[in-house]
């Protein structure tokens, strides 16, 4: 496939990208959510190894979700787009993902250390509802503009081929 820098070819293609992005992100969020709640609140186990380290646990759980997200976005969500430089695409994905993760991390930090709220509900509302909600649109735009930044063009059909 040839690639061109720029926008998706049609509004329908953009809607497809958004829906695939949200699906992949949803699966990665389930992994991150489960990991965070297991580490900080002992989800279903009664043992919470990172009970006193919610921010570190959030980052660790989201790293696991991020690996899954990259694979899904590369293979499916942005399947009609290419990475302009594959050797730096993965690095850009995780660097930009880390920057956009500052939004939910900041929300969790404010909830825990400024407002003094440390219940499972407060942690999840601050990080996984408010923070994640604010960062989703930012992540879509950042990944589309700076990681999967080349629109794949189908190869022209040659007569007699």
mmCIF file with all atom_site columns, C-alpha atoms in Angstrom:
data_model
loop_
_atom_site.group_PDB
_atom_site.id
_atom_site.type_symbol
_atom_site.label_atom_id
_atom_site.label_alt_id
_atom_site.label_comp_id
_atom_site.label_asym_id
_atom_site.label_entity_id
_atom_site.label_seq_id
_atom_site.pdbx_PDB_ins_code
_atom_site.Cartn_x
_atom_site.Cartn_y
_atom_site.Cartn_z
_atom_site.occupancy
_atom_site.B_iso_or_equiv
_atom_site.pdbx_formal_charge
_atom_site.auth_seq_id
_atom_site.auth_comp_id
_atom_site.auth_asym_id
_atom_site.auth_atom_id
_atom_site.pdbx_PDB_model_num
ATOM 1   C CA . UNK A 1 1   ? 0.000   0.000   0.000   1.00 0.00 ? 1   UNK A CA 1
ATOM 2   C CA . UNK A 1 2   ? 1.107   3.500   -0.719  1.00 0.00 ? 2   UNK A CA 1
ATOM 3   C CA . UNK A 1 3   ? 0.741   6.085   1.986   1.00 0.00 ? 3   UNK A CA 1
ATOM 4   C CA . UNK A 1 4   ? -0.004  9.756   1.982   1.00 0.00 ? 4   UNK A CA 1
ATOM 5   C CA . UNK A 1 5   ? 0.252   12.188  4.795   1.00 0.00 ? 5   UNK A CA 1
ATOM 6   C CA . UNK A 1 6   ? -3.034  13.705  5.798   1.00 0.00 ? 6   UNK A CA 1
ATOM 7   C CA . UNK A 1 7   ? -6.597  12.998  6.697   1.00 0.00 ? 7   UNK A CA 1
ATOM 8   C CA . UNK A 1 8   ? -8.767  9.928   6.302   1.00 0.00 ? 8   UNK A CA 1
ATOM 9   C CA . UNK A 1 9   ? -10.361 9.800   2.865   1.00 0.00 ? 9   UNK A CA 1
ATOM 10  C CA . UNK A 1 10  ? -14.013 10.098  3.997   1.00 0.00 ? 10  UNK A CA 1
ATOM 11  C CA . UNK A 1 11  ? -16.205 10.854  7.014   1.00 0.00 ? 11  UNK A CA 1
ATOM 12  C CA . UNK A 1 12  ? -17.336 7.213   6.967   1.00 0.00 ? 12  UNK A CA 1
ATOM 13  C CA . UNK A 1 13  ? -13.714 6.058   7.277   1.00 0.00 ? 13  UNK A CA 1
ATOM 14  C CA . UNK A 1 14  ? -13.235 8.455   10.204  1.00 0.00 ? 14  UNK A CA 1
ATOM 15  C CA . UNK A 1 15  ? -16.304 7.024   11.963  1.00 0.00 ? 15  UNK A CA 1
ATOM 16  C CA . UNK A 1 16  ? -14.873 3.537   11.438  1.00 0.00 ? 16  UNK A CA 1
ATOM 17  C CA . UNK A 1 17  ? -11.553 4.627   12.958  1.00 0.00 ? 17  UNK A CA 1
ATOM 18  C CA . UNK A 1 18  ? -13.321 6.181   15.957  1.00 0.00 ? 18  UNK A CA 1
ATOM 19  C CA . UNK A 1 19  ? -15.417 3.059   16.595  1.00 0.00 ? 19  UNK A CA 1
ATOM 20  C CA . UNK A 1 20  ? -12.425 0.723   16.286  1.00 0.00 ? 20  UNK A CA 1
ATOM 21  C CA . UNK A 1 21  ? -10.357 3.060   18.506  1.00 0.00 ? 21  UNK A CA 1
ATOM 22  C CA . UNK A 1 22  ? -13.087 3.038   21.176  1.00 0.00 ? 22  UNK A CA 1
ATOM 23  C CA . UNK A 1 23  ? -13.415 -0.758  21.003  1.00 0.00 ? 23  UNK A CA 1
ATOM 24  C CA . UNK A 1 24  ? -9.676  -1.365  21.381  1.00 0.00 ? 24  UNK A CA 1
ATOM 25  C CA . UNK A 1 25  ? -9.490  1.294   24.076  1.00 0.00 ? 25  UNK A CA 1
ATOM 26  C CA . UNK A 1 26  ? -12.428 -0.309  25.883  1.00 0.00 ? 26  UNK A CA 1
ATOM 27  C CA . UNK A 1 27  ? -10.713 -3.701  26.012  1.00 0.00 ? 27  UNK A CA 1
ATOM 28  C CA . UNK A 1 28  ? -7.448  -2.091  27.178  1.00 0.00 ? 28  UNK A CA 1
ATOM 29  C CA . UNK A 1 29  ? -9.404  -0.134  29.792  1.00 0.00 ? 29  UNK A CA 1
ATOM 30  C CA . UNK A 1 30  ? -10.916 -3.343  31.187  1.00 0.00 ? 30  UNK A CA 1
ATOM 31  C CA . UNK A 1 31  ? -7.377  -4.730  31.571  1.00 0.00 ? 31  UNK A CA 1
ATOM 32  C CA . UNK A 1 32  ? -6.161  -1.506  33.211  1.00 0.00 ? 32  UNK A CA 1
ATOM 33  C CA . UNK A 1 33  ? -9.243  -1.205  35.436  1.00 0.00 ? 33  UNK A CA 1
ATOM 34  C CA . UNK A 1 34  ? -8.996  -4.805  36.605  1.00 0.00 ? 34  UNK A CA 1
ATOM 35  C CA . UNK A 1 35  ? -5.252  -4.566  37.206  1.00 0.00 ? 35  UNK A CA 1
ATOM 36  C CA . UNK A 1 36  ? -5.554  -1.314  39.145  1.00 0.00 ? 36  UNK A CA 1
ATOM 37  C CA . UNK A 1 37  ? -8.353  -2.636  41.350  1.00 0.00 ? 37  UNK A CA 1
ATOM 38  C CA . UNK A 1 38  ? -6.519  -5.907  41.938  1.00 0.00 ? 38  UNK A CA 1
ATOM 39  C CA . UNK A 1 39  ? -3.311  -4.097  42.956  1.00 0.00 ? 39  UNK A CA 1
ATOM 40  C CA . UNK A 1 40  ? -4.855  -1.323  45.078  1.00 0.00 ? 40  UNK A CA 1
ATOM 41  C CA . UNK A 1 41  ? -8.102  -2.799  46.386  1.00 0.00 ? 41  UNK A CA 1
ATOM 42  C CA . UNK A 1 42  ? -7.519  -6.569  46.180  1.00 0.00 ? 42  UNK A CA 1
ATOM 43  C CA . UNK A 1 43  ? -10.325 -7.085  43.666  1.00 0.00 ? 43  UNK A CA 1
ATOM 44  C CA . UNK A 1 44  ? -11.739 -10.518 44.514  1.00 0.00 ? 44  UNK A CA 1
ATOM 45  C CA . UNK A 1 45  ? -8.587  -11.634 46.343  1.00 0.00 ? 45  UNK A CA 1
ATOM 46  C CA . UNK A 1 46  ? -8.600  -9.670  49.581  1.00 0.00 ? 46  UNK A CA 1
ATOM 47  C CA . UNK A 1 47  ? -4.889  -8.942  49.070  1.00 0.00 ? 47  UNK A CA 1
ATOM 48  C CA . UNK A 1 48  ? -3.886  -5.524  47.786  1.00 0.00 ? 48  UNK A CA 1
ATOM 49  C CA . UNK A 1 49  ? -0.107  -5.456  47.275  1.00 0.00 ? 49  UNK A CA 1
ATOM 50  C CA . UNK A 1 50  ? -0.050  -1.778  46.256  1.00 0.00 ? 50  UNK A CA 1
ATOM 51  C CA . UNK A 1 51  ? -2.757  -0.422  48.585  1.00 0.00 ? 51  UNK A CA 1
ATOM 52  C CA . UNK A 1 52  ? -0.559  2.511   49.630  1.00 0.00 ? 52  UNK A CA 1
ATOM 53  C CA . UNK A 1 53  ? 0.772   3.188   46.116  1.00 0.00 ? 53  UNK A CA 1
ATOM 54  C CA . UNK A 1 54  ? -2.308  3.957   44.008  1.00 0.00 ? 54  UNK A CA 1
ATOM 55  C CA . UNK A 1 55  ? -0.546  6.182   41.484  1.00 0.00 ? 55  UNK A CA 1
ATOM 56  C CA . UNK A 1 56  ? 2.226   3.636   40.827  1.00 0.00 ? 56  UNK A CA 1
ATOM 57  C CA . UNK A 1 57  ? -0.396  0.871   40.568  1.00 0.00 ? 57  UNK A CA 1
ATOM 58  C CA . UNK A 1 58  ? -2.391  2.969   38.099  1.00 0.00 ? 58  UNK A CA 1
ATOM 59  C CA . UNK A 1 59  ? 0.690   3.499   35.937  1.00 0.00 ? 59  UNK A CA 1
ATOM 60  C CA . UNK A 1 60  ? 1.632   -0.210  36.049  1.00 0.00 ? 60  UNK A CA 1
ATOM 61  C CA . UNK A 1 61  ? -1.880  -1.400  35.195  1.00 0.00 ? 61  UNK A CA 1
ATOM 62  C CA . UNK A 1 62  ? -2.088  1.102   32.355  1.00 0.00 ? 62  UNK A CA 1
ATOM 63  C CA . UNK A 1 63  ? 1.263   -0.023  30.978  1.00 0.00 ? 63  UNK A CA 1
ATOM 64  C CA . UNK A 1 64  ? -0.201  -3.521  30.622  1.00 0.00 ? 64  UNK A CA 1
ATOM 65  C CA . UNK A 1 65  ? -3.314  -2.055  29.004  1.00 0.00 ? 65  UNK A CA 1
ATOM 66  C CA . UNK A 1 66  ? -1.113  0.092   26.769  1.00 0.00 ? 66  UNK A CA 1
ATOM 67  C CA . UNK A 1 67  ? 0.723   -2.908  25.323  1.00 0.00 ? 67  UNK A CA 1
ATOM 68  C CA . UNK A 1 68  ? -2.626  -4.456  24.426  1.00 0.00 ? 68  UNK A CA 1
ATOM 69  C CA . UNK A 1 69  ? -3.871  -1.124  23.036  1.00 0.00 ? 69  UNK A CA 1
ATOM 70  C CA . UNK A 1 70  ? -0.864  -0.662  20.765  1.00 0.00 ? 70  UNK A CA 1
ATOM 71  C CA . UNK A 1 71  ? -1.273  -4.138  19.301  1.00 0.00 ? 71  UNK A CA 1
ATOM 72  C CA . UNK A 1 72  ? -4.995  -3.577  18.710  1.00 0.00 ? 72  UNK A CA 1
ATOM 73  C CA . UNK A 1 73  ? -4.585  -0.104  17.280  1.00 0.00 ? 73  UNK A CA 1
ATOM 74  C CA . UNK A 1 74  ? -1.737  -1.103  15.000  1.00 0.00 ? 74  UNK A CA 1
ATOM 75  C CA . UNK A 1 75  ? -3.504  -4.213  13.698  1.00 0.00 ? 75  UNK A CA 1
ATOM 76  C CA . UNK A 1 76  ? -7.124  -3.070  13.648  1.00 0.00 ? 76  UNK A CA 1
ATOM 77  C CA . UNK A 1 77  ? -8.176  0.393   14.881  1.00 0.00 ? 77  UNK A CA 1
ATOM 78  C CA . UNK A 1 78  ? -5.864  2.287   12.531  1.00 0.00 ? 78  UNK A CA 1
ATOM 79  C CA . UNK A 1 79  ? -5.580  -0.504  9.974   1.00 0.00 ? 79  UNK A CA 1
ATOM 80  C CA . UNK A 1 80  ? -6.004  1.969   7.115   1.00 0.00 ? 80  UNK A CA 1
ATOM 81  C CA . UNK A 1 81  ? -3.151  4.123   8.359   1.00 0.00 ? 81  UNK A CA 1
ATOM 82  C CA . UNK A 1 82  ? 0.576   3.512   8.532   1.00 0.00 ? 82  UNK A CA 1
ATOM 83  C CA . UNK A 1 83  ? 3.300   4.634   10.874  1.00 0.00 ? 83  UNK A CA 1
ATOM 84  C CA . UNK A 1 84  ? 5.566   7.072   9.011   1.00 0.00 ? 84  UNK A CA 1
ATOM 85  C CA . UNK A 1 85  ? 8.656   5.708   10.752  1.00 0.00 ? 85  UNK A CA 1
ATOM 86  C CA . UNK A 1 86  ? 8.132   2.199   12.196  1.00 0.00 ? 86  UNK A CA 1
ATOM 87  C CA . UNK A 1 87  ? 11.326  2.369   14.248  1.00 0.00 ? 87  UNK A CA 1
ATOM 88  C CA . UNK A 1 88  ? 9.962   5.300   16.249  1.00 0.00 ? 88  UNK A CA 1
ATOM 89  C CA . UNK A 1 89  ? 6.221   4.560   16.030  1.00 0.00 ? 89  UNK A CA 1
ATOM 90  C CA . UNK A 1 90  ? 6.145   2.360   19.115  1.00 0.00 ? 90  UNK A CA 1
ATOM 91  C CA . UNK A 1 91  ? 8.247   4.859   21.054  1.00 0.00 ? 91  UNK A CA 1
ATOM 92  C CA . UNK A 1 92  ? 5.944   7.716   20.039  1.00 0.00 ? 92  UNK A CA 1
ATOM 93  C CA . UNK A 1 93  ? 2.868   5.675   20.973  1.00 0.00 ? 93  UNK A CA 1
ATOM 94  C CA . UNK A 1 94  ? 4.085   5.042   24.521  1.00 0.00 ? 94  UNK A CA 1
ATOM 95  C CA . UNK A 1 95  ? 5.619   8.497   25.027  1.00 0.00 ? 95  UNK A CA 1
ATOM 96  C CA . UNK A 1 96  ? 2.444   10.249  23.889  1.00 0.00 ? 96  UNK A CA 1
ATOM 97  C CA . UNK A 1 97  ? 0.319   7.735   25.796  1.00 0.00 ? 97  UNK A CA 1
ATOM 98  C CA . UNK A 1 98  ? 2.311   8.534   28.941  1.00 0.00 ? 98  UNK A CA 1
ATOM 99  C CA . UNK A 1 99  ? 1.767   12.253  28.408  1.00 0.00 ? 99  UNK A CA 1
ATOM 100 C CA . UNK A 1 100 ? -1.983  11.807  27.962  1.00 0.00 ? 100 UNK A CA 1
ATOM 101 C CA . UNK A 1 101 ? -2.067  9.505   31.002  1.00 0.00 ? 101 UNK A CA 1
ATOM 102 C CA . UNK A 1 102 ? -1.119  12.511  33.105  1.00 0.00 ? 102 UNK A CA 1
ATOM 103 C CA . UNK A 1 103 ? -4.779  13.572  32.967  1.00 0.00 ? 103 UNK A CA 1
ATOM 104 C CA . UNK A 1 104 ? -6.224  10.568  34.878  1.00 0.00 ? 104 UNK A CA 1
ATOM 105 C CA . UNK A 1 105 ? -3.126  10.355  37.102  1.00 0.00 ? 105 UNK A CA 1
ATOM 106 C CA . UNK A 1 106 ? -3.616  13.985  38.111  1.00 0.00 ? 106 UNK A CA 1
ATOM 107 C CA . UNK A 1 107 ? -7.314  13.333  38.784  1.00 0.00 ? 107 UNK A CA 1
ATOM 108 C CA . UNK A 1 108 ? -6.422  10.337  40.999  1.00 0.00 ? 108 UNK A CA 1
ATOM 109 C CA . UNK A 1 109 ? -3.704  12.296  42.795  1.00 0.00 ? 109 UNK A CA 1
ATOM 110 C CA . UNK A 1 110 ? -6.067  15.211  43.555  1.00 0.00 ? 110 UNK A CA 1
ATOM 111 C CA . UNK A 1 111 ? -8.751  12.826  44.787  1.00 0.00 ? 111 UNK A CA 1
ATOM 112 C CA . UNK A 1 112 ? -6.352  10.927  47.055  1.00 0.00 ? 112 UNK A CA 1
ATOM 113 C CA . UNK A 1 113 ? -3.953  13.560  48.327  1.00 0.00 ? 113 UNK A CA 1
ATOM 114 C CA . UNK A 1 114 ? -5.855  16.840  48.101  1.00 0.00 ? 114 UNK A CA 1
ATOM 115 C CA . UNK A 1 115 ? -9.416  15.716  48.803  1.00 0.00 ? 115 UNK A CA 1
ATOM 116 C CA . UNK A 1 116 ? -8.430  12.761  51.030  1.00 0.00 ? 116 UNK A CA 1
ATOM 117 C CA . UNK A 1 117 ? -10.760 10.334  49.252  1.00 0.00 ? 117 UNK A CA 1
ATOM 118 C CA . UNK A 1 118 ? -9.375  6.788   49.195  1.00 0.00 ? 118 UNK A CA 1
ATOM 119 C CA . UNK A 1 119 ? -12.335 4.462   48.690  1.00 0.00 ? 119 UNK A CA 1
ATOM 120 C CA . UNK A 1 120 ? -12.501 2.154   45.669  1.00 0.00 ? 120 UNK A CA 1
ATOM 121 C CA . UNK A 1 121 ? -15.387 4.260   44.330  1.00 0.00 ? 121 UNK A CA 1
ATOM 122 C CA . UNK A 1 122 ? -13.468 7.537   44.695  1.00 0.00 ? 122 UNK A CA 1
ATOM 123 C CA . UNK A 1 123 ? -10.345 6.064   43.080  1.00 0.00 ? 123 UNK A CA 1
ATOM 124 C CA . UNK A 1 124 ? -12.284 4.687   40.127  1.00 0.00 ? 124 UNK A CA 1
ATOM 125 C CA . UNK A 1 125 ? -14.451 7.751   39.575  1.00 0.00 ? 125 UNK A CA 1
ATOM 126 C CA . UNK A 1 126 ? -11.465 10.097  39.696  1.00 0.00 ? 126 UNK A CA 1
ATOM 127 C CA . UNK A 1 127 ? -9.073  8.042   37.544  1.00 0.00 ? 127 UNK A CA 1
ATOM 128 C CA . UNK A 1 128 ? -11.225 5.793   35.379  1.00 0.00 ? 128 UNK A CA 1
ATOM 129 C CA . UNK A 1 129 ? -14.305 7.953   34.812  1.00 0.00 ? 129 UNK A CA 1
ATOM 130 C CA . UNK A 1 130 ? -13.306 11.611  35.022  1.00 0.00 ? 130 UNK A CA 1
ATOM 131 C CA . UNK A 1 131 ? -9.627  11.272  34.087  1.00 0.00 ? 131 UNK A CA 1
ATOM 132 C CA . UNK A 1 132 ? -10.066 8.658   31.392  1.00 0.00 ? 132 UNK A CA 1
ATOM 133 C CA . UNK A 1 133 ? -13.066 10.466  29.972  1.00 0.00 ? 133 UNK A CA 1
ATOM 134 C CA . UNK A 1 134 ? -11.053 13.660  29.625  1.00 0.00 ? 134 UNK A CA 1
ATOM 135 C CA . UNK A 1 135 ? -8.096  11.900  28.030  1.00 0.00 ? 135 UNK A CA 1
ATOM 136 C CA . UNK A 1 136 ? -9.892  9.725   25.429  1.00 0.00 ? 136 UNK A CA 1
ATOM 137 C CA . UNK A 1 137 ? -10.449 12.496  22.880  1.00 0.00 ? 137 UNK A CA 1
ATOM 138 C CA . UNK A 1 138 ? -6.908  13.752  23.400  1.00 0.00 ? 138 UNK A CA 1
ATOM 139 C CA . UNK A 1 139 ? -5.474  10.251  22.860  1.00 0.00 ? 139 UNK A CA 1
ATOM 140 C CA . UNK A 1 140 ? -7.440  9.661   19.655  1.00 0.00 ? 140 UNK A CA 1
ATOM 141 C CA . UNK A 1 141 ? -6.192  12.888  18.136  1.00 0.00 ? 141 UNK A CA 1
ATOM 142 C CA . UNK A 1 142 ? -2.595  12.447  19.365  1.00 0.00 ? 142 UNK A CA 1
ATOM 143 C CA . UNK A 1 143 ? -2.261  8.833   18.164  1.00 0.00 ? 143 UNK A CA 1
ATOM 144 C CA . UNK A 1 144 ? -3.893  9.604   14.824  1.00 0.00 ? 144 UNK A CA 1
ATOM 145 C CA . UNK A 1 145 ? -1.824  12.731  14.216  1.00 0.00 ? 145 UNK A CA 1
ATOM 146 C CA . UNK A 1 146 ? 1.568   11.657  15.549  1.00 0.00 ? 146 UNK A CA 1
ATOM 147 C CA . UNK A 1 147 ? 1.769   7.837   15.510  1.00 0.00 ? 147 UNK A CA 1
ATOM 148 C CA . UNK A 1 148 ? -0.541  6.421   12.831  1.00 0.00 ? 148 UNK A CA 1
ATOM 149 C CA . UNK A 1 149 ? 0.010   9.495   10.688  1.00 0.00 ? 149 UNK A CA 1
ATOM 150 C CA . UNK A 1 150 ? -0.015  8.162   7.146   1.00 0.00 ? 150 UNK A CA 1
ATOM 151 C CA . UNK A 1 151 ? -3.227  7.302   5.307   1.00 0.00 ? 151 UNK A CA 1
ATOM 152 C CA . UNK A 1 152 ? -2.772  4.067   3.387   1.00 0.00 ? 152 UNK A CA 1
ATOM 153 C CA . UNK A 1 153 ? -3.811  4.327   -0.251  1.00 0.00 ? 153 UNK A CA 1
ATOM 154 C CA . UNK A 1 154 ? -4.716  1.155   -2.121  1.00 0.00 ? 154 UNK A CA 1
ATOM 155 C CA . UNK A 1 155 ? -2.334  0.209   -4.887  1.00 0.00 ? 155 UNK A CA 1
ATOM 156 C CA . UNK A 1 156 ? -3.727  1.060   -8.329  1.00 0.00 ? 156 UNK A CA 1
ATOM 157 C CA . UNK A 1 157 ? -4.929  -1.896  -10.350 1.00 0.00 ? 157 UNK A CA 1
ATOM 158 C CA . UNK A 1 158 ? -2.717  -2.377  -13.407 1.00 0.00 ? 158 UNK A CA 1
ATOM 159 C CA . UNK A 1 159 ? -4.391  -3.640  -16.557 1.00 0.00 ? 159 UNK A CA 1
ATOM 160 C CA . UNK A 1 160 ? -3.435  -7.205  -17.346 1.00 0.00 ? 160 UNK A CA 1
ATOM 161 C CA . UNK A 1 161 ? -2.108  -7.877  -13.841 1.00 0.00 ? 161 UNK A CA 1
#
